Tab-separated table of C-alpha atoms in Angstrom:
chain	number	residue	atom	x	y	z
A	13	MET	CA	0.007	-0.012	-0.030
A	14	LEU	CA	2.791	2.424	0.908
A	15	MET	CA	4.691	1.507	-2.309
A	16	LYS	CA	1.507	2.229	-4.373
A	17	LYS	CA	1.071	5.674	-2.668
A	18	ALA	CA	4.745	6.574	-3.377
A	19	ALA	CA	4.403	5.416	-7.056
A	20	ARG	CA	1.275	7.563	-7.494
A	21	ALA	CA	2.977	10.583	-5.925
A	22	VAL	CA	5.941	10.175	-8.225
A	23	MET	CA	3.593	9.927	-11.322
A	24	THR	CA	1.587	12.888	-10.260
A	25	ALA	CA	4.718	14.963	-9.813
A	26	ALA	CA	6.161	13.890	-13.132
A	27	VAL	CA	2.876	14.851	-14.985
A	28	SER	CA	2.758	18.293	-13.267
A	29	LEU	CA	6.375	18.932	-14.251
A	30	GLY	CA	5.766	17.830	-17.819
A	31	VAL	CA	8.277	14.967	-17.581
A	32	LEU	CA	5.450	12.397	-18.108
A	33	THR	CA	2.502	12.839	-20.376
A	34	THR	CA	-1.027	11.883	-19.417
A	35	GLY	CA	-1.112	9.479	-22.311
A	36	ALA	CA	1.464	7.353	-20.504
A	37	LEU	CA	-1.046	6.804	-17.866
A	38	ALA	CA	-3.874	5.890	-20.069
A	39	GLY	CA	-5.604	2.696	-18.993
A	40	SER	CA	-4.137	2.931	-15.474
A	41	GLY	CA	-7.512	3.861	-14.017
A	42	GLN	CA	-6.115	7.011	-12.506
A	43	ALA	CA	-7.626	10.408	-12.984
A	44	VAL	CA	-4.975	12.718	-14.223
A	45	ALA	CA	-4.850	16.202	-15.570
A	46	GLN	CA	-3.988	17.165	-19.251
A	47	SER	CA	-1.367	19.542	-18.173
A	48	GLY	CA	-0.320	22.524	-20.103
A	49	VAL	CA	-2.773	22.889	-22.967
A	50	ALA	CA	-3.856	25.978	-24.938
A	51	LEU	CA	-7.557	25.570	-25.895
A	52	LYS	CA	-7.638	26.928	-29.419
A	53	ASN	CA	-11.082	28.002	-30.773
A	54	ILE	CA	-11.654	26.214	-34.135
A	55	GLY	CA	-14.015	28.932	-35.419
A	56	MET	CA	-11.480	31.824	-34.716
A	57	GLU	CA	-7.999	30.872	-36.060
A	58	GLY	CA	-5.269	32.088	-33.758
A	59	TYR	CA	-7.529	32.676	-30.733
A	60	VAL	CA	-7.516	30.710	-27.537
A	61	LEU	CA	-9.206	30.572	-24.132
A	62	ASP	CA	-7.681	33.229	-21.887
A	63	ASN	CA	-7.894	34.125	-18.192
A	64	ASP	CA	-8.168	37.928	-18.441
A	65	ARG	CA	-4.680	39.237	-17.511
A	66	GLY	CA	-4.094	36.103	-15.379
A	67	GLY	CA	-6.654	37.431	-12.915
A	68	SER	CA	-7.905	35.656	-9.759
A	69	THR	CA	-11.438	34.935	-8.592
A	70	ASP	CA	-14.215	36.636	-10.596
A	71	SER	CA	-11.876	37.541	-13.481
A	72	SER	CA	-13.329	37.245	-16.980
A	73	VAL	CA	-12.645	34.318	-19.270
A	74	LEU	CA	-11.942	35.512	-22.826
A	75	VAL	CA	-11.228	34.257	-26.334
A	76	TYR	CA	-8.103	36.238	-27.047
A	77	GLN	CA	-5.402	36.228	-29.725
A	78	ARG	CA	-2.752	33.550	-28.684
A	79	ASN	CA	0.360	35.185	-27.132
A	80	GLY	CA	1.850	32.181	-25.257
A	81	GLY	CA	1.047	33.652	-21.787
A	82	THR	CA	0.553	31.454	-18.726
A	83	ASN	CA	-2.921	32.967	-18.566
A	84	GLN	CA	-3.597	30.900	-21.787
A	85	THR	CA	-2.345	27.574	-20.400
A	86	TRP	CA	-4.895	25.261	-18.835
A	87	ASN	CA	-5.148	21.883	-17.078
A	88	VAL	CA	-8.177	19.882	-18.107
A	89	THR	CA	-8.770	17.338	-15.307
A	90	PRO	CA	-9.375	14.459	-15.159
A	91	ALA	CA	-8.248	13.476	-18.537
A	92	GLY	CA	-10.649	11.292	-20.503
A	93	ARG	CA	-13.395	11.222	-17.933
A	94	ASN	CA	-16.423	13.408	-17.277
A	95	PRO	CA	-17.175	15.809	-15.755
A	96	VAL	CA	-13.942	17.828	-16.122
A	97	GLN	CA	-12.602	21.058	-14.724
A	98	ILE	CA	-10.672	23.591	-16.776
A	99	GLN	CA	-8.209	25.101	-14.368
A	100	GLN	CA	-5.246	27.271	-13.671
A	101	ASN	CA	-3.116	27.598	-10.531
A	102	ILE	CA	-2.995	31.375	-9.622
A	103	GLY	CA	-0.905	32.317	-6.626
A	104	GLY	CA	-1.103	28.787	-5.288
A	105	GLU	CA	-4.872	28.623	-5.575
A	106	ALA	CA	-6.662	26.258	-8.021
A	107	LEU	CA	-9.122	28.416	-10.100
A	108	CYS	CA	-11.512	27.031	-12.674
A	109	VAL	CA	-13.477	28.272	-15.630
A	110	SER	CA	-17.043	28.485	-14.217
A	111	ALA	CA	-20.607	29.098	-15.419
A	112	VAL	CA	-21.885	31.533	-12.689
A	113	PRO	CA	-25.486	32.815	-12.578
A	114	THR	CA	-25.472	36.636	-12.192
A	115	SER	CA	-28.546	38.907	-12.416
A	116	GLY	CA	-30.578	36.424	-14.496
A	117	ILE	CA	-27.860	35.453	-16.901
A	118	VAL	CA	-24.952	32.973	-16.672
A	119	GLU	CA	-21.510	34.499	-17.007
A	120	VAL	CA	-18.235	32.646	-17.507
A	121	SER	CA	-15.629	33.622	-14.947
A	122	MET	CA	-12.733	32.191	-12.871
A	123	GLN	CA	-13.853	30.691	-9.580
A	124	ARG	CA	-12.214	28.561	-6.888
A	125	CYS	CA	-12.347	24.955	-8.070
A	126	ASP	CA	-14.132	23.856	-4.879
A	127	ASN	CA	-17.037	26.154	-5.697
A	128	GLY	CA	-19.405	23.312	-6.451
A	129	GLY	CA	-21.148	22.343	-9.790
A	130	VAL	CA	-20.497	25.628	-11.515
A	131	THR	CA	-16.862	24.607	-12.042
A	132	TYR	CA	-17.654	21.344	-13.871
A	133	TRP	CA	-17.997	20.803	-17.622
A	134	ILE	CA	-19.001	17.837	-19.745
A	135	GLU	CA	-16.306	17.385	-22.392
A	136	VAL	CA	-17.883	16.204	-25.637
A	137	LYS	CA	-15.454	14.977	-28.323
A	138	VAL	CA	-16.708	16.102	-31.755
A	139	GLY	CA	-13.666	15.442	-33.940
A	140	ASP	CA	-10.170	14.103	-33.949
A	141	ASN	CA	-8.925	16.779	-31.426
A	142	ALA	CA	-12.098	18.907	-31.152
A	143	TYR	CA	-14.116	19.245	-27.966
A	144	VAL	CA	-17.217	21.050	-26.863
A	145	TYR	CA	-17.543	22.058	-23.223
A	146	ARG	CA	-21.104	21.923	-21.809
A	147	SER	CA	-21.870	23.339	-18.412
A	148	ARG	CA	-22.843	20.548	-16.042
A	149	THR	CA	-25.205	22.875	-14.110
A	150	HIS	CA	-26.641	25.152	-16.780
A	151	GLY	CA	-26.539	23.058	-19.970
A	152	GLY	CA	-25.121	25.739	-22.301
A	153	CYS	CA	-21.810	25.469	-24.140
A	154	LEU	CA	-18.630	27.511	-23.908
A	155	THR	CA	-18.818	29.757	-26.928
A	156	ALA	CA	-16.393	32.205	-28.539
A	157	ALA	CA	-18.909	34.891	-29.741
A	158	ARG	CA	-16.418	37.729	-30.535
A	159	LYS	CA	-12.624	38.121	-30.751
A	160	ASN	CA	-10.888	39.602	-27.749
A	161	ALA	CA	-14.036	39.448	-25.712
A	162	ALA	CA	-15.585	37.332	-22.939
A	163	VAL	CA	-16.651	33.792	-23.831
A	164	GLU	CA	-20.389	33.173	-23.468
A	165	LEU	CA	-22.523	30.261	-22.434
A	166	THR	CA	-24.981	29.645	-25.342
A	167	GLU	CA	-27.345	26.903	-26.543
A	168	CYS	CA	-25.239	23.907	-27.521
A	169	ASP	CA	-24.766	23.093	-31.242
A	170	TYR	CA	-22.040	20.508	-31.534
A	171	SER	CA	-21.447	21.402	-35.133
A	172	GLU	CA	-20.843	25.034	-34.424
A	173	GLN	CA	-17.088	25.793	-34.773
A	174	TYR	CA	-17.209	28.668	-32.297
A	175	GLN	CA	-18.104	26.157	-29.632
A	176	GLN	CA	-15.300	23.812	-30.593
A	177	TRP	CA	-11.955	23.823	-28.836
A	178	GLU	CA	-8.739	22.062	-29.802
A	179	LYS	CA	-6.174	21.003	-27.307
A	180	ASP	CA	-2.721	22.218	-28.160
A	181	HIS	CA	0.002	21.010	-25.786
A	182	VAL	CA	2.262	23.735	-24.512
A	183	VAL	CA	5.753	23.027	-23.804
């Protein structure tokens, strides 16, 4: 039992450091993160999911021109299983893309990952490396409506390219 815990700790550390990819753990039954991915919007070439200026709780989630910043690098966890969280670590705190009801609408913002159902998404594979993220609590899908603007939660249409995101591994 102790050996199994030690091996799990070593694998987790190796994944978080980028030494071991999540694909190496496939079939192991372990829930691991897809670490270090840019989520590229298929409908807007060159644009990715972005935590507005790397902000903390309540900061906006945008679709913004790719610049390679850490605010555009995400962990999708657990890999290959639903529901997932789309997260970043900001100042030692795990923050997640969240669908938060505000004044009769649902806004997409960064929230603490332990903030309940609003932080969870159903990842639907719609192509070879194309995914749609549907809010587990509100049913709408993460949508890039305009360049350099906040993403929106809209009615799901899995064929809509502005709702499709490609995972591009960041080194």
